[in-house]
C-alpha positions as CSV (number, residue, x, y, z in Angstrom):
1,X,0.0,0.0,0.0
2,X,1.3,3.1,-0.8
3,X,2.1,5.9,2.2
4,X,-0.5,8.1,1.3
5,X,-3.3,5.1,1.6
6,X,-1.6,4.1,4.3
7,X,-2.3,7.5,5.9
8,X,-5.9,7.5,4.8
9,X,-6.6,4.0,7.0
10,X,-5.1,5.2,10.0
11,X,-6.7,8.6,10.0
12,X,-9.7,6.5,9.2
13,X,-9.3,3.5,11.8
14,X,-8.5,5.9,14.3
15,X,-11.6,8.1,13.8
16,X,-13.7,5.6,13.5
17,X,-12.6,3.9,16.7
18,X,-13.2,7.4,18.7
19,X,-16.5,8.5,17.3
20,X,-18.1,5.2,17.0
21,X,-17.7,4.9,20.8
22,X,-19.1,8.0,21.4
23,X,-22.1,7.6,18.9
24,X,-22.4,3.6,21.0
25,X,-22.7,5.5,24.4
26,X,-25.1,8.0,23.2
27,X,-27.6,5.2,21.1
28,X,-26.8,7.2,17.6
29,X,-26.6,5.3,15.1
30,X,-26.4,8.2,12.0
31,X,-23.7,10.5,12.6
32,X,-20.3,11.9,10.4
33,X,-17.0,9.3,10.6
34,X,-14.7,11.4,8.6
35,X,-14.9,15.0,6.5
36,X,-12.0,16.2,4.0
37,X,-9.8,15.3,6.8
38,X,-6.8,14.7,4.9
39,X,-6.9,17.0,1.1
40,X,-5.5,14.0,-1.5
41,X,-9.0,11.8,0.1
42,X,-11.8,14.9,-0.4
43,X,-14.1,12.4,0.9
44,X,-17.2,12.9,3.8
45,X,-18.2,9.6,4.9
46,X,-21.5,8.7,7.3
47,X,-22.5,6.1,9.2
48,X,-26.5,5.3,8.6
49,X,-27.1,2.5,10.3
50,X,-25.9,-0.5,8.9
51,X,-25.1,1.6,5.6
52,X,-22.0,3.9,4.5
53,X,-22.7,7.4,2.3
54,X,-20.1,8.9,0.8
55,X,-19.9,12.1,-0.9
56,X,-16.6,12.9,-2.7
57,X,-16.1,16.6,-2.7
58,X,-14.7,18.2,-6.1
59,X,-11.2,18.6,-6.5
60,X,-8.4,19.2,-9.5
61,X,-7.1,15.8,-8.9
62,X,-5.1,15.6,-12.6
63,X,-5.8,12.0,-12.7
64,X,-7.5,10.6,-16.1
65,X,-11.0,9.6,-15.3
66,X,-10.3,5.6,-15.3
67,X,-7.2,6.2,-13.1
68,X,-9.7,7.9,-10.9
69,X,-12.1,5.2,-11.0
70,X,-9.5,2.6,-9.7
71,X,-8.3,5.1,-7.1
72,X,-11.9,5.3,-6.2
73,X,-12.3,1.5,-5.7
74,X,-9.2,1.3,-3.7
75,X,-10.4,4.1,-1.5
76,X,-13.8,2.4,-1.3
77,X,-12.2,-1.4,-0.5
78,X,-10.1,0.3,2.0
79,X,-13.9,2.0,3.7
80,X,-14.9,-1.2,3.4
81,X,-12.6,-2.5,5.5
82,X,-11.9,-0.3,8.3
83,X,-16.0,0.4,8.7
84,X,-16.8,-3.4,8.4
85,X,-19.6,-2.6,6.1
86,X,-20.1,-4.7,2.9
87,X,-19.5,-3.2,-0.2
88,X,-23.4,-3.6,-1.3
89,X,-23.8,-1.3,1.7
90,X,-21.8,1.4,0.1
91,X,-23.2,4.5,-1.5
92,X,-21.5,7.1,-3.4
93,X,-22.1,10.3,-4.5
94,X,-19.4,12.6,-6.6
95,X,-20.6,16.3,-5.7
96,X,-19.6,17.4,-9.1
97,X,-22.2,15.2,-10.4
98,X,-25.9,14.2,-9.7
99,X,-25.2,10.5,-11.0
100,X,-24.5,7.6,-8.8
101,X,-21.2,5.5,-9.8
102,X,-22.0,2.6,-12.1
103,X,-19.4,0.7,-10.5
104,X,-19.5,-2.4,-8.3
105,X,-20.1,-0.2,-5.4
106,X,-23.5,0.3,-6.7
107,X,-26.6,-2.0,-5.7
108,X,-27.2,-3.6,-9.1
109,X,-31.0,-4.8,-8.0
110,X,-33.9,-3.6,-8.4
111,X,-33.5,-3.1,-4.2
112,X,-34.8,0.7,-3.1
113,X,-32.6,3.1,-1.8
114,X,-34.4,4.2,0.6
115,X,-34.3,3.1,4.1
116,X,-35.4,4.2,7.5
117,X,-33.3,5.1,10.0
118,X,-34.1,6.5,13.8
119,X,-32.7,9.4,15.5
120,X,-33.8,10.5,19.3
121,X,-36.3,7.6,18.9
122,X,-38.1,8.8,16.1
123,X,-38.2,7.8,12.5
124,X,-36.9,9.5,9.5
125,X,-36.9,8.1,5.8
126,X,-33.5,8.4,4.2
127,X,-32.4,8.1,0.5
128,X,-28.9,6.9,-0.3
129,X,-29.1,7.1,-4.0
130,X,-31.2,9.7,-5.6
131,X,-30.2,13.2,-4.3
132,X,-27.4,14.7,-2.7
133,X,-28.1,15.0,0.5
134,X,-29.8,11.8,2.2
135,X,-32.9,13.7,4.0
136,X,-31.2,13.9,7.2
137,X,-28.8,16.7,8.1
138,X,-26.7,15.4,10.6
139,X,-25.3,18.2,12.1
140,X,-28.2,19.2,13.2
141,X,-29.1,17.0,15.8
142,X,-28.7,18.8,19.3
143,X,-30.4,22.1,17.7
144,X,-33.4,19.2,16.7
145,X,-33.5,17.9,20.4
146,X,-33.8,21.6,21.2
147,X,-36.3,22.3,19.6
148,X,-38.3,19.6,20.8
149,X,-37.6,20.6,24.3
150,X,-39.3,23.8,23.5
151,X,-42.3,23.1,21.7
152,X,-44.8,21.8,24.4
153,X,-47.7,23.4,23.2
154,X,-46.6,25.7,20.9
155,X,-47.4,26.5,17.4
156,X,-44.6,25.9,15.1
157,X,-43.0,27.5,11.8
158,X,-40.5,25.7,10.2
159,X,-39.5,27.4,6.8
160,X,-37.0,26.3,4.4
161,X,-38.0,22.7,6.0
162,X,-36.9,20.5,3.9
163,X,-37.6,16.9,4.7
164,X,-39.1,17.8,7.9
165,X,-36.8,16.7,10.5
166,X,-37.0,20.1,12.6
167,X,-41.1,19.2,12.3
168,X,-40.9,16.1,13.5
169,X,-39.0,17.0,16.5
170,X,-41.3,19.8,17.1
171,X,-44.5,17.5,16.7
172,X,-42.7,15.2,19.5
173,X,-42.6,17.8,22.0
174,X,-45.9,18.5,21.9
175,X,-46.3,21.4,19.7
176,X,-49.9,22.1,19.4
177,X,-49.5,22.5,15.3
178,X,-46.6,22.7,13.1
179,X,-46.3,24.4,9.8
180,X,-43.6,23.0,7.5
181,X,-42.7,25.6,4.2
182,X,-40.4,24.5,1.0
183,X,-40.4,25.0,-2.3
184,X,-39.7,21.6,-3.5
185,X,-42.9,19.5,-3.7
186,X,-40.9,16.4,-3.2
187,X,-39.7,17.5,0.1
188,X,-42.3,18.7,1.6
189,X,-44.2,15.2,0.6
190,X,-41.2,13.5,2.3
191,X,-41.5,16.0,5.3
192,X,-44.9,14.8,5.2
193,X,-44.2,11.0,5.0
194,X,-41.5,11.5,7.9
195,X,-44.4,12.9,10.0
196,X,-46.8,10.1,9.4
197,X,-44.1,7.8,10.0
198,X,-43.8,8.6,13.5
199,X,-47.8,8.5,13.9
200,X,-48.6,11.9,13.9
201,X,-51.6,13.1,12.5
202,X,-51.0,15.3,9.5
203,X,-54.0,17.0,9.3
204,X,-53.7,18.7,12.6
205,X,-50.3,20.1,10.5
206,X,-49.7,22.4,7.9
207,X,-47.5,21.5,4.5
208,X,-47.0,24.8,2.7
209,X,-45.8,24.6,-0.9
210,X,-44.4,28.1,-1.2
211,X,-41.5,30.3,-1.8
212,X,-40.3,31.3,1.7
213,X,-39.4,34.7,0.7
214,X,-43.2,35.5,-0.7
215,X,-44.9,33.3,2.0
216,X,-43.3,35.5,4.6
217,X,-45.2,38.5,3.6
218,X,-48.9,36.4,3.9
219,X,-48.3,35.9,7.6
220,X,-50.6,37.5,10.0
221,X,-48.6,39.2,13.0
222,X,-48.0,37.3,16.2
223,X,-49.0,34.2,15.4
224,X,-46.1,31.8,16.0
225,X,-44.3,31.1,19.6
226,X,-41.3,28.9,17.7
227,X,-39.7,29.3,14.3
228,X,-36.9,27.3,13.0
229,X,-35.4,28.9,9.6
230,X,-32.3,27.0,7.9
231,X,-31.9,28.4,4.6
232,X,-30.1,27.6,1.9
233,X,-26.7,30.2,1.8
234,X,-27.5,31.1,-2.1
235,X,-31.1,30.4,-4.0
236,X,-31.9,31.3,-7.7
237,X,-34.9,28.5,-8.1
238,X,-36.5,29.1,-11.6
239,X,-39.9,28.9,-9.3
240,X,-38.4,31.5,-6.6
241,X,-39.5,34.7,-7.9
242,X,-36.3,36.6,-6.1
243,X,-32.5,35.8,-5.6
244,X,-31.7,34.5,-2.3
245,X,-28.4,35.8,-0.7
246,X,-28.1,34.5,2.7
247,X,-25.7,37.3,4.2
248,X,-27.4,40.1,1.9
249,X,-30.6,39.1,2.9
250,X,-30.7,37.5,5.9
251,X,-31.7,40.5,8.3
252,X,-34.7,41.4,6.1
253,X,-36.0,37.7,6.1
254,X,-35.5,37.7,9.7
255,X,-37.5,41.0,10.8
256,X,-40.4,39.6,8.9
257,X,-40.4,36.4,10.5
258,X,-40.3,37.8,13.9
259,X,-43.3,40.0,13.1
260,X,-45.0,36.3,12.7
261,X,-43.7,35.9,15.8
262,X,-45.5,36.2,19.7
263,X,-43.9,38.4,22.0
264,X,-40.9,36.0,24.1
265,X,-41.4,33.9,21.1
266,X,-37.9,31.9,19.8
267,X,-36.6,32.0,16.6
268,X,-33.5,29.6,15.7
269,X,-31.8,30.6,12.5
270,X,-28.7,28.8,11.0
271,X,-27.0,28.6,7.5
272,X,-24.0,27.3,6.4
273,X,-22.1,30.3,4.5
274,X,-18.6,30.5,5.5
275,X,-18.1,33.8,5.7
276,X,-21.5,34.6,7.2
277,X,-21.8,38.0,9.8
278,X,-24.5,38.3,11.6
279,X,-26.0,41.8,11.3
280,X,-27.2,42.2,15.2
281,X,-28.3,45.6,14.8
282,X,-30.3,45.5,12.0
283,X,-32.1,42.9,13.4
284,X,-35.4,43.7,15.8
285,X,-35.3,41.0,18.4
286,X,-34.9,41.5,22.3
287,X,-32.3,39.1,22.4
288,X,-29.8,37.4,20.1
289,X,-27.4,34.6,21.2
290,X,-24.9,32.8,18.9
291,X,-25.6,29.1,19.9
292,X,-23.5,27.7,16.6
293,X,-20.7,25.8,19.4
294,X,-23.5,24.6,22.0
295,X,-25.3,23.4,19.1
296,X,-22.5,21.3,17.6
297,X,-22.6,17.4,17.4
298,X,-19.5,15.4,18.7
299,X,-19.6,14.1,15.5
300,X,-18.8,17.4,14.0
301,X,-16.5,19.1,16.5
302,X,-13.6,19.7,14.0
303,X,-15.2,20.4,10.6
304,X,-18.6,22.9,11.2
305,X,-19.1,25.8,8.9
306,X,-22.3,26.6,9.9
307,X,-23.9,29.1,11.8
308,X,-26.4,29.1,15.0
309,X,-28.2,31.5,16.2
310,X,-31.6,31.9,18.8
311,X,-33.4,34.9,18.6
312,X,-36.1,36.2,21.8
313,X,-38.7,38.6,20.4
């Protein structure tokens, strides 16, 4: 084996060994093993379960593409190996490119891709093979549990939502209704599917189809006690009517939501732009507290580009 394989497997071993006896301890059984830890792998690699995801994050690597395929297979034999997981159980995704790998790496049946996993005792469908992301954002898992702390009672605004994982949390704490906005009709039926799922009953629940930037202006004022907003950094949708800009944008977005929101009422906003500033004094809320290092998974302690923040009206 060359040195800088060698270097990969004990970065990898030794990771693995650390934060799959942390993840044990805590009963998780999604979380992050390794991300662009050492620059020649560009790899992120998860732990769902019984299954390994794998995104491989662009690079200029010079190599010609079926050099790069067997470097890839090493890599992935080597994964194999030090995760114990079975090569069937291996997904990949090249960030460059929406395509799954025809290689042997890829399930060959006519098996789904979808599976379900569980996270704080509660049920979330996952997809290993058809987007980019898998459904689950797993960095977000102490702001969920936060959330779900808070929502006894409470009615709920979850924009940007995704697959719905902030709104199932929320449901489990007792909120008293939940509204779940995206743009994407295929999230929001997932969100949707990820609330039934854990047997809650939608129709007491809203599923907005709606650009969050328009949708904002329809609410009536002080009508939510908990928001949760975790927008995309940059969005130019054909169906969004206006640019998003994240850091351009972000303090106008957030004065309209706390109009939508009760007096003491919590917002928690995050995004994942690196070079985001938050723009405190532009921003009407009583309080504003930068929660990005409580809120940060064990999992995720060295690598986290993203933002938390929890606003009080």
């Amino acid at each position: 084996m060359d040195s800088k394989l060698q270097m990969f497997e004990n970065r990898l071993t030794k990771v693995f060994r650390h934060i799959s006896k942390l993840a044990k301890r805590q009963n998780i059984t999604c979380y992050r093993v390794y991300d662009d830890d050492i620059p020649e792998f560009p790899f992120s690699i998860e732990m769902y379960e019984d299954h390994v995801y794998i995104a491989e994050y662009q690079r200029r690597h010079g190599m010609e593409e079926a050099d790069h395929e067997a470097w890839l297979d090493t890599c992935l034999e080597l994964i194999s190996k030090v995760l114990n997981v079975p090569p069937a159980n291996i997904w990949v995704k090249q960030r460059q490119r929406k395509e799954n790998r025809q290689s042997q790496y890829e399930k060959l049946s006519a098996e789904s891709r979808e599976m379900t996993v569980y996270e704080g005792g509660l049920k979330f469908k996952i997809n290993l093979s058809d987007y980019l992301d898998t459904g689950l954002f797993l960095d977000h898992r102490t702001t969920r549990g936060m959330v779900r702390h808070e929502a006894k009672d409470k009615k709920v605004l979850n924009l940007f939502c995704y697959t719905g994982s902030f709104s199932v949390y929320a449901a489990a704490g007792g909120a008293s209704e939940v509204t779940s906005v995206d743009l994407s009709k295929t999230y929001l039926a997932w969100a949707e599917e990820n609330m039934k799922l854990n047997g809650f009953d939608t129709g007491k629940h809203t599923f907005v189809h709606a650009d969050v930037l328009q949708y904002l202006d329809t609410l009536k004022l002080n009508t939510f006690d908990l928001v949760i907003m975790d927008p995309p950094t940059f969005s130019n949708s054909k169906r969004m009517k206006d640019f998003l800009d994240i850091q351009r944008d972000h303090a106008e977005l957030l004065n309209k939501v706390l109009l939508a929101t009760k007096k003491d009422g919590v917002v928690y906003f995050s995004n994942n732009y690196r070079r985001f500033i938050l723009e405190e004094d532009k921003i009407n809320a009583a309080s504003i507290k930068d929660i990005t290092n409580q809120t940060l998974p064990f999992d995720f302690q060295q690598k986290m580009v993203r933002k938390c923040y929890r606003l009080t009206k």
